[in-house]
XYZ file of C-alpha atoms in Angstrom:
586
model
C -6.532 -4.664 -14.363
C -2.825 -3.973 -14.913
C -0.395 -6.871 -15.368
C 3.384 -6.833 -15.820
C 5.106 -9.796 -17.503
C 8.879 -9.942 -16.988
C 11.383 -12.318 -18.527
C 14.767 -12.657 -20.145
C 15.679 -12.943 -23.818
C 13.753 -15.775 -25.540
C 12.033 -16.633 -22.260
C 8.572 -16.674 -23.821
C 7.404 -13.499 -22.096
C 5.821 -12.023 -25.228
C 3.865 -15.224 -25.912
C 2.589 -15.229 -22.325
C 1.491 -11.601 -22.613
C -0.253 -12.297 -25.915
C -2.079 -15.218 -24.311
C -3.289 -12.970 -21.513
C -5.156 -10.744 -23.995
C -6.142 -13.478 -26.460
C -9.729 -13.666 -25.239
C -10.365 -9.944 -25.621
C -10.920 -9.771 -29.392
C -9.838 -6.262 -30.389
C -6.490 -5.349 -28.820
C -4.483 -2.132 -29.001
C -0.838 -3.195 -29.406
C 1.827 -0.633 -28.464
C 5.113 -1.567 -30.167
C 8.196 0.217 -28.815
C 10.988 -1.270 -30.935
C 12.817 0.953 -33.412
C 13.261 -0.555 -36.850
C 16.733 -0.869 -38.340
C 17.669 -1.162 -42.003
C 21.212 -2.296 -41.204
C 20.476 -5.160 -38.773
C 18.797 -8.110 -40.481
C 18.542 -10.113 -37.242
C 16.695 -7.309 -35.478
C 14.373 -6.869 -38.444
C 13.605 -10.611 -38.356
C 12.622 -10.400 -34.669
C 10.225 -7.530 -35.367
C 8.742 -9.418 -38.319
C 8.148 -12.489 -36.118
C 6.258 -10.400 -33.585
C 4.122 -8.826 -36.305
C 3.303 -12.203 -37.817
C 1.829 -13.425 -34.508
C -0.622 -10.543 -34.173
C -4.213 -11.205 -35.301
C -5.726 -8.940 -37.923
C -8.175 -7.570 -35.346
C -5.351 -5.969 -33.328
C -4.556 -2.292 -33.846
C -0.818 -1.554 -33.699
C 0.658 1.743 -32.519
C 4.345 2.099 -33.474
C 6.088 4.159 -30.770
C 9.740 3.395 -31.511
C 10.844 6.948 -32.234
C 8.315 8.684 -29.966
C 8.554 7.212 -26.469
C 6.873 10.263 -24.930
C 3.597 9.275 -26.648
C 3.277 6.156 -24.521
C 2.238 7.958 -21.327
C -0.227 10.061 -23.332
C -1.834 6.969 -24.892
C -2.134 5.190 -21.547
C -3.664 8.246 -19.892
C -6.230 8.567 -22.688
C -7.240 4.872 -22.607
C -10.902 3.990 -22.059
C -12.416 1.263 -19.832
C -13.406 -0.821 -22.855
C -9.795 -0.909 -24.146
C -7.502 -3.930 -23.957
C -3.866 -2.876 -24.329
C -0.674 -4.892 -24.798
C 2.661 -3.053 -24.571
C 5.755 -4.876 -25.863
C 8.126 -3.956 -24.481
C 9.374 -1.592 -21.758
C 13.010 -2.181 -22.719
C 12.439 -0.773 -26.185
C 10.751 2.266 -24.673
C 13.679 2.816 -22.298
C 16.225 2.518 -25.112
C 14.357 5.131 -27.147
C 14.279 7.433 -24.112
C 18.066 7.243 -23.758
C 18.541 7.807 -27.469
C 16.568 11.056 -27.123
C 18.437 12.071 -23.960
C 21.733 11.376 -25.714
C 23.564 10.420 -22.512
C 24.129 6.688 -21.988
C 26.417 7.266 -19.011
C 23.896 8.357 -16.363
C 21.373 5.762 -15.040
C 19.399 8.546 -13.324
C 18.883 10.532 -16.535
C 15.581 8.749 -17.250
C 14.187 8.886 -13.681
C 11.693 11.650 -14.393
C 10.348 9.958 -17.529
C 10.094 6.638 -15.662
C 8.039 8.368 -12.960
C 5.702 9.861 -15.559
C 5.194 6.461 -17.183
C 4.541 4.760 -13.826
C 1.912 7.397 -13.033
C 0.297 6.811 -16.421
C 0.172 3.051 -15.826
C -1.302 3.550 -12.348
C -4.049 5.858 -13.658
C -4.724 3.949 -16.896
C -8.459 3.286 -17.205
C -8.141 0.395 -19.683
C -10.111 -2.706 -18.742
C -6.961 -4.789 -19.226
C -3.404 -3.496 -19.601
C -0.570 -5.988 -20.073
C 3.014 -4.736 -20.157
C 6.041 -6.786 -21.210
C 9.419 -5.964 -19.692
C 12.927 -7.421 -19.969
C 14.453 -8.771 -16.760
C 18.163 -8.083 -17.283
C 19.278 -8.107 -13.661
C 19.881 -11.848 -13.352
C 23.000 -11.988 -15.516
C 26.530 -10.656 -15.147
C 27.168 -6.933 -14.934
C 27.496 -5.558 -18.490
C 31.043 -4.759 -19.565
C 30.168 -1.456 -21.254
C 29.104 1.803 -19.669
C 25.967 1.993 -21.824
C 25.066 -1.581 -20.864
C 25.424 -0.840 -17.163
C 23.356 2.339 -17.526
C 20.563 0.422 -19.255
C 20.622 -2.410 -16.696
C 20.418 -0.003 -13.747
C 17.672 2.120 -15.295
C 15.740 -0.962 -16.407
C 15.796 -2.335 -12.863
C 14.303 0.915 -11.557
C 11.748 0.950 -14.383
C 10.601 -2.590 -13.552
C 10.221 -1.705 -9.865
C 8.155 1.401 -10.560
C 5.883 -0.327 -13.094
C 5.456 -3.373 -10.850
C 4.369 -1.086 -7.995
C 1.684 0.360 -10.278
C 0.343 -3.033 -11.409
C -2.158 -5.449 -9.894
C -0.183 -8.534 -10.926
C 3.426 -9.369 -11.819
C 4.604 -12.541 -13.576
C 8.128 -13.842 -14.221
C 8.646 -16.072 -17.261
C 11.638 -18.437 -17.339
C 12.058 -21.099 -20.033
C 8.445 -20.605 -21.031
C 7.174 -21.327 -17.508
C 5.120 -18.691 -15.742
C 5.478 -17.835 -12.042
C 3.094 -15.235 -10.674
C 5.000 -13.136 -8.157
C 1.798 -11.302 -7.270
C -1.811 -11.221 -8.463
C -1.950 -14.694 -9.984
C -5.424 -15.188 -8.533
C -6.661 -12.437 -10.873
C -5.988 -14.486 -13.996
C -6.173 -18.077 -12.710
C -3.979 -20.366 -14.805
C -3.436 -17.898 -17.618
C -0.160 -18.393 -19.423
C 0.663 -21.798 -17.891
C 1.728 -24.711 -20.086
C 0.434 -28.245 -20.101
C 3.305 -30.704 -19.350
C 3.803 -31.844 -22.942
C 2.494 -28.859 -24.822
C 4.461 -26.677 -27.155
C 2.693 -23.355 -27.512
C 0.525 -21.865 -24.838
C -2.710 -23.817 -24.691
C -4.836 -21.901 -22.191
C -5.223 -18.193 -22.942
C -6.720 -15.952 -20.305
C -10.376 -15.107 -20.377
C -11.520 -11.519 -20.594
C -11.235 -9.832 -17.197
C -14.237 -10.306 -14.923
C -16.549 -7.392 -14.284
C -15.679 -5.582 -11.041
C -17.938 -6.330 -8.104
C -20.576 -3.625 -7.605
C -22.449 -2.878 -4.388
C -26.044 -2.375 -5.467
C -26.943 -0.562 -2.212
C -23.942 1.759 -2.141
C -25.802 4.988 -2.850
C -25.656 8.071 -0.684
C -27.196 7.527 2.748
C -27.319 3.740 2.385
C -25.971 1.177 4.840
C -24.287 -1.959 3.507
C -24.441 -5.402 5.126
C -23.171 -8.926 4.464
C -26.240 -9.481 2.277
C -24.611 -7.121 -0.233
C -21.307 -9.030 -0.336
C -22.246 -11.498 -3.059
C -20.813 -15.004 -3.342
C -18.722 -16.001 -0.340
C -14.955 -16.132 -0.806
C -12.482 -18.457 0.919
C -9.730 -17.254 3.280
C -6.893 -19.229 4.854
C -3.499 -18.467 6.461
C -0.481 -18.075 4.191
C -2.034 -15.615 1.740
C 0.483 -14.130 -0.689
C -0.028 -10.381 -0.632
C 2.107 -7.549 -2.043
C 4.439 -5.379 0.002
C 5.008 -1.635 -0.359
C 8.045 -0.700 -2.424
C 10.813 -0.429 0.175
C 13.267 1.046 -2.332
C 11.025 4.006 -3.152
C 10.212 4.444 0.550
C 13.930 4.777 1.216
C 14.341 7.131 -1.748
C 11.472 9.286 -0.461
C 13.206 9.629 2.906
C 16.581 10.371 1.333
C 15.015 12.881 -1.049
C 13.826 14.974 1.913
C 17.464 15.606 2.808
C 18.007 17.320 -0.545
C 15.050 19.740 -0.428
C 15.265 23.485 0.085
C 13.333 23.493 3.366
C 13.280 26.408 5.778
C 14.588 24.614 8.825
C 15.926 21.253 9.872
C 13.357 19.150 8.020
C 10.052 17.296 8.398
C 10.726 15.959 11.884
C 8.097 13.474 13.040
C 6.388 13.552 9.633
C 9.397 12.004 7.880
C 8.054 8.457 8.465
C 4.776 9.537 6.853
C 6.592 10.613 3.672
C 8.539 7.342 3.666
C 5.319 5.362 4.114
C 3.608 7.210 1.254
C 6.649 6.683 -0.964
C 6.434 2.943 -0.398
C 2.682 2.506 -0.870
C 2.593 4.815 -3.911
C 5.757 3.363 -5.421
C 7.413 6.720 -6.063
C 10.164 8.739 -4.330
C 8.076 11.944 -4.535
C 4.723 10.746 -3.145
C 1.656 12.872 -3.735
C -1.103 13.863 -1.268
C -3.962 11.385 -0.938
C -6.758 12.740 -3.117
C -9.627 10.287 -2.612
C -9.797 9.025 0.977
C -12.734 6.915 2.140
C -13.996 6.241 5.666
C -15.563 2.837 6.339
C -17.723 3.035 9.474
C -18.437 -0.422 10.899
C -21.283 -1.129 13.287
C -21.461 -4.570 14.928
C -23.165 -5.160 18.284
C -22.592 -7.843 20.907
C -24.718 -9.561 23.492
C -23.569 -10.371 27.022
C -20.967 -8.750 29.215
C -18.858 -7.397 26.324
C -21.459 -4.652 25.758
C -21.818 -3.648 29.412
C -22.328 0.110 29.678
C -23.494 0.358 26.036
C -26.503 -0.792 24.052
C -27.694 -1.618 20.552
C -30.017 1.410 20.720
C -27.072 3.721 21.363
C -25.173 2.106 18.465
C -28.232 2.667 16.251
C -28.161 6.363 17.073
C -24.443 6.603 16.356
C -24.828 4.912 12.967
C -27.834 7.074 12.101
C -25.828 10.202 12.890
C -23.074 8.993 10.547
C -25.540 8.382 7.715
C -27.210 11.762 8.228
C -23.866 13.582 8.451
C -24.293 14.805 12.025
C -21.658 12.611 13.675
C -18.188 13.862 14.547
C -16.774 11.300 12.109
C -18.912 12.719 9.292
C -17.837 16.281 10.049
C -14.153 15.350 10.134
C -14.563 13.380 6.913
C -16.058 16.416 5.192
C -13.131 18.529 6.372
C -10.645 15.953 5.074
C -12.476 15.549 1.752
C -13.262 11.887 2.460
C -16.297 9.909 1.344
C -18.112 7.900 4.034
C -19.549 4.395 3.761
C -21.567 2.865 6.609
C -21.633 -0.924 7.082
C -24.024 -2.830 9.339
C -22.034 -5.911 10.380
C -23.432 -9.196 11.798
C -24.345 -9.072 15.479
C -22.371 -11.331 17.805
C -23.510 -13.568 20.629
C -22.130 -13.520 24.183
C -18.538 -14.721 23.702
C -18.238 -15.640 27.376
C -20.985 -18.260 26.858
C -20.484 -19.494 23.278
C -18.802 -18.496 20.019
C -19.590 -14.973 18.863
C -20.171 -15.994 15.214
C -20.590 -19.237 13.309
C -18.217 -20.138 10.479
C -20.565 -19.050 7.703
C -21.048 -15.616 9.300
C -17.261 -15.186 9.543
C -16.846 -16.103 5.863
C -19.595 -13.669 4.852
C -18.060 -10.862 6.928
C -14.554 -11.446 5.545
C -15.976 -11.494 2.016
C -17.824 -8.231 2.566
C -14.669 -6.568 3.906
C -12.544 -7.826 1.005
C -15.047 -6.534 -1.543
C -15.394 -3.185 0.200
C -11.639 -2.648 -0.215
C -11.651 -4.011 -3.763
C -14.544 -1.772 -4.795
C -12.841 1.239 -3.212
C -9.681 0.589 -5.233
C -11.729 0.217 -8.422
C -13.381 3.577 -7.733
C -10.032 5.350 -7.409
C -9.885 5.570 -3.608
C -6.222 5.952 -2.596
C -6.414 5.555 1.201
C -8.927 4.033 3.633
C -9.799 5.042 7.186
C -11.380 2.453 9.482
C -13.960 3.611 12.031
C -16.457 1.788 14.251
C -19.508 2.545 16.382
C -20.751 -0.847 17.595
C -21.703 -1.826 21.147
C -19.038 -3.837 22.971
C -16.431 -3.551 20.232
C -13.743 -2.336 22.651
C -14.143 -5.439 24.823
C -14.052 -7.781 21.813
C -10.882 -6.119 20.545
C -9.298 -6.350 24.010
C -10.232 -10.049 24.192
C -8.558 -10.772 20.842
C -5.421 -8.870 21.768
C -5.319 -10.595 25.170
C -5.573 -14.053 23.588
C -3.030 -13.366 20.827
C -0.459 -11.625 23.044
C -1.033 -13.196 26.462
C -1.765 -9.818 28.067
C -4.026 -9.443 31.089
C -7.513 -8.061 30.244
C -7.447 -5.576 33.125
C -4.362 -3.987 31.555
C -5.996 -3.702 28.132
C -9.489 -2.409 28.773
C -9.800 1.345 29.252
C -12.336 3.062 31.497
C -15.988 2.760 30.470
C -17.643 6.152 29.916
C -21.423 6.207 29.536
C -23.469 8.418 27.203
C -23.686 11.181 29.817
C -19.906 11.347 30.148
C -19.595 9.623 33.539
C -17.180 6.777 34.261
C -19.041 3.496 34.849
C -16.733 1.279 36.915
C -19.402 -1.391 37.375
C -19.654 -1.805 33.584
C -15.858 -2.037 33.382
C -15.874 -4.870 35.930
C -18.541 -6.759 33.944
C -16.554 -6.335 30.730
C -13.330 -7.609 32.305
C -15.165 -10.569 33.813
C -16.704 -11.421 30.421
C -13.308 -11.274 28.701
C -11.760 -13.562 31.317
C -14.655 -16.009 31.055
C -14.381 -16.042 27.261
C -10.640 -16.612 27.398
C -11.123 -19.480 29.855
C -13.829 -21.017 27.630
C -11.534 -21.162 24.573
C -8.309 -22.012 26.413
C -7.820 -25.342 24.596
C -8.922 -24.273 21.131
C -6.965 -23.295 18.027
C -5.535 -19.811 17.594
C -5.975 -19.787 13.818
C -7.367 -16.455 12.602
C -10.696 -17.834 11.364
C -11.275 -19.523 14.723
C -10.326 -16.362 16.640
C -12.894 -14.341 14.689
C -15.537 -16.981 15.302
C -14.816 -17.348 19.031
C -14.350 -13.689 19.956
C -14.330 -11.231 17.090
C -17.847 -10.382 16.087
C -19.025 -9.014 12.767
C -17.295 -5.650 12.774
C -13.824 -7.064 13.516
C -14.347 -9.809 10.910
C -15.393 -7.267 8.275
C -12.447 -5.049 9.246
C -10.111 -8.038 8.850
C -11.446 -8.601 5.327
C -10.915 -4.909 4.564
C -7.277 -5.079 5.709
C -6.670 -8.175 3.566
C -8.463 -6.746 0.521
C -6.703 -3.409 0.815
C -3.279 -5.071 0.950
C -4.135 -7.133 -2.116
C -4.922 -3.911 -4.005
C -1.932 -1.983 -2.590
C -4.277 0.355 -0.732
C -3.009 1.921 2.538
C -5.213 2.088 5.640
C -5.190 4.568 8.510
C -6.005 2.909 11.849
C -6.349 4.457 15.289
C -8.768 2.381 17.369
C -9.359 -1.049 18.923
C -11.492 -2.617 16.176
C -9.052 -1.708 13.400
C -5.949 -2.734 15.344
C -7.472 -6.047 16.492
C -8.468 -6.754 12.885
C -4.935 -5.924 11.749
C -3.552 -8.375 14.327
C -5.832 -11.139 13.018
C -5.129 -10.203 9.375
C -1.403 -10.597 10.062
C -2.039 -14.293 10.681
C -3.738 -14.587 7.285
C -0.964 -12.687 5.489
C 2.012 -11.147 7.288
C 2.389 -8.469 4.583
C -0.783 -6.675 5.716
C 0.885 -4.805 8.576
C 3.102 -2.887 6.158
C 0.037 -1.143 4.667
C -1.058 0.363 8.004
C -0.518 3.997 8.981
C -1.210 4.834 12.621
C -1.349 8.540 13.517
C -1.849 8.034 17.279
C -2.844 5.276 19.703
C -4.455 7.782 22.062
C -3.002 5.925 25.060
C -5.655 3.233 24.558
C -3.940 0.201 26.137
C -5.401 -2.284 23.639
C -4.344 -0.197 20.647
C -0.977 0.601 22.174
C -0.010 -3.055 22.747
C -1.302 -4.370 19.408
C 0.394 -1.541 17.515
C 3.662 -2.376 19.248
C 3.296 -6.031 18.237
C 2.578 -5.020 14.639
C 5.392 -2.466 14.518
C 2.953 0.365 13.749
C 4.613 3.401 15.325
C 2.392 6.490 15.800
C 3.684 9.819 14.522
C 1.431 12.055 16.648
C 0.336 12.300 20.271
C -3.048 14.029 20.235
C -4.852 11.966 22.903
C -8.197 12.498 21.184
C -11.191 10.444 22.329
C -13.851 11.236 19.729
C -14.553 7.712 18.525
C -12.575 5.294 16.407
C -11.476 6.876 13.131
C -11.626 10.473 14.402
C -7.907 10.743 15.117
C -7.027 9.431 11.654
C -9.341 11.939 9.979
C -7.935 14.751 12.117
C -4.405 13.760 11.063
C -5.163 13.224 7.362
C -4.962 16.930 6.362
C -1.613 17.128 8.166
C -0.421 14.039 6.295
C -1.417 15.632 2.986
C 0.285 18.886 3.963
C 3.525 17.014 4.604
C 3.246 15.218 1.254
C 2.504 18.484 -0.556
C 5.603 20.099 0.929
C 7.722 17.056 0.108
C 6.484 16.876 -3.490
C 6.497 20.597 -4.329
C 9.641 21.880 -2.597
C 12.552 22.213 -5.050
C 15.961 20.765 -4.231
C 18.682 22.897 -2.706
C 21.183 24.459 -5.056
C 24.560 22.807 -4.996
C 27.042 25.012 -3.118
C 30.669 24.953 -4.261
C 32.918 23.100 -1.824
C 36.030 25.040 -0.681
C 39.433 23.706 -1.581
C 41.279 21.881 1.236
C 44.279 24.192 0.887
C 41.989 27.216 1.341
C 40.542 25.666 4.501
C 43.995 25.080 5.985
C 45.088 28.632 5.105
C 41.987 30.057 6.807
C 42.681 28.008 9.938
C 46.254 29.314 10.081
C 45.030 32.889 9.619
C 42.488 32.564 12.442
C 45.123 31.105 14.771
C 47.601 33.853 13.908
C 44.983 36.572 14.549
C 43.898 35.070 17.853
C 44.577 37.277 20.951
C 46.230 34.328 22.639
C 48.663 33.717 19.815
C 51.395 35.986 21.284
C 50.671 35.577 24.993
C 53.815 34.730 27.039
C 54.055 31.352 28.605
C 53.400 31.407 32.378
C 54.910 28.524 34.276
C 52.327 26.873 36.568
C 53.221 26.497 40.231
C 53.167 22.726 40.198
C 56.073 22.640 37.752
C 58.406 24.150 40.375
């Protein structure tokens, strides 16, 4: 777990950070301040910090060697608890080494290296303290302005790499993100002086016992049920680095006009990775969801056919499995709760919805803990397309006949009779629930089924861990639409390669603002288009990251330009042509 604690001078940020690691026993303390023999006040501050540290803490003094910090973080072990105090001291040392306090961009490369080290740090708990200097007046000196600008960028990059960010003002802690990870850690009692409730040691990550190769997970593996409600506070991608990633493309030495339709992909990766030079996704994972339905929703399909599809995924014979192998993605199969006939009664009861959401959340959380850097959602359940169309119809007001695509049976023939039964079931279900709430939990219970509920939990859990998701089919997009009503930030973590002209996916993507960047029109099952596009995405990111910038060309002087224009005009064949009076002037 990585936590960033920001605050101003004498805000209490260091005390809060120390409280966060107080329950860990042995702590590695990285001190970045440089000692001074000529400044008694500065020496007194350093002495006060040292006096607060328990004897069991091991201190690493990095004041004169800021480059060691990234090395130490990269070499950290899972059993380590690390406290870094503070990032401002590290940044000051960096500028002292650079020797140029006039250029805020001079430390950009080193800031990127440190952010990468924080993101990849394997320590069980890493707490970083940083000064928040952007709330005051603009510094009057050039060096002060340089530090303030660079410190703002540093805080953004480190925050993007952390699981939680806290702001400390007047000793009071406000968790901007990730407060649920530490509970009430760092908060004060109303009349207390020092911090009275230190954080406990971080909880062990949730482990799926049945997650071995060839296994199929279910809600029974999800552990204790979690609680979900609308208004969840989830992180957003870093819009500033997304913009920088797009602008950076304009400076590269590319052979041609640029990245074209892949430019939004580079911007997206810059935002979710928190860096202007995003890297290819190295550890993708495909989550294949299977959830069947009874009644008219599954017309033209069957649970037996869904069984065969899931078995092919587990054995590696399915198209999804082949594409995943090509893309270098791991595959996890999930057997979701079956749903009843939604046209007759609710598809799931409340407890089944809670269990499915919990399973989805923990699937995303476990993936993040294992180093997965992008998820792909796929599905193979019976009747999932009709359930997704029903949800989109209810949440957007669209007509079911306009949302449900043609039904193609296992032999490849169009089954119009099955399509009619599906549309009738969706209309009956919508009529049945016409007077009921449209809250997300109720929608999943009334219409969604297990696979869409699990997918919704995955979208929520992935957003909470800053993990992007590729979506291309009805189950994933319907889940994203429901997840938006739990936490509006979730839609910003979605990457859609193509909607395949599926009317349900097309409408929901438009509502969510998920614009496709390809037009392949594949129909190989949900998740196949995303896996087909993933190597292209990584190719674009490789080009964007590895291509050097263009060399600066000298700009011609304005006087030279004007002289050249006059020379061209003088040498023109028309320059000495006689004037011929047109007839209409007579």
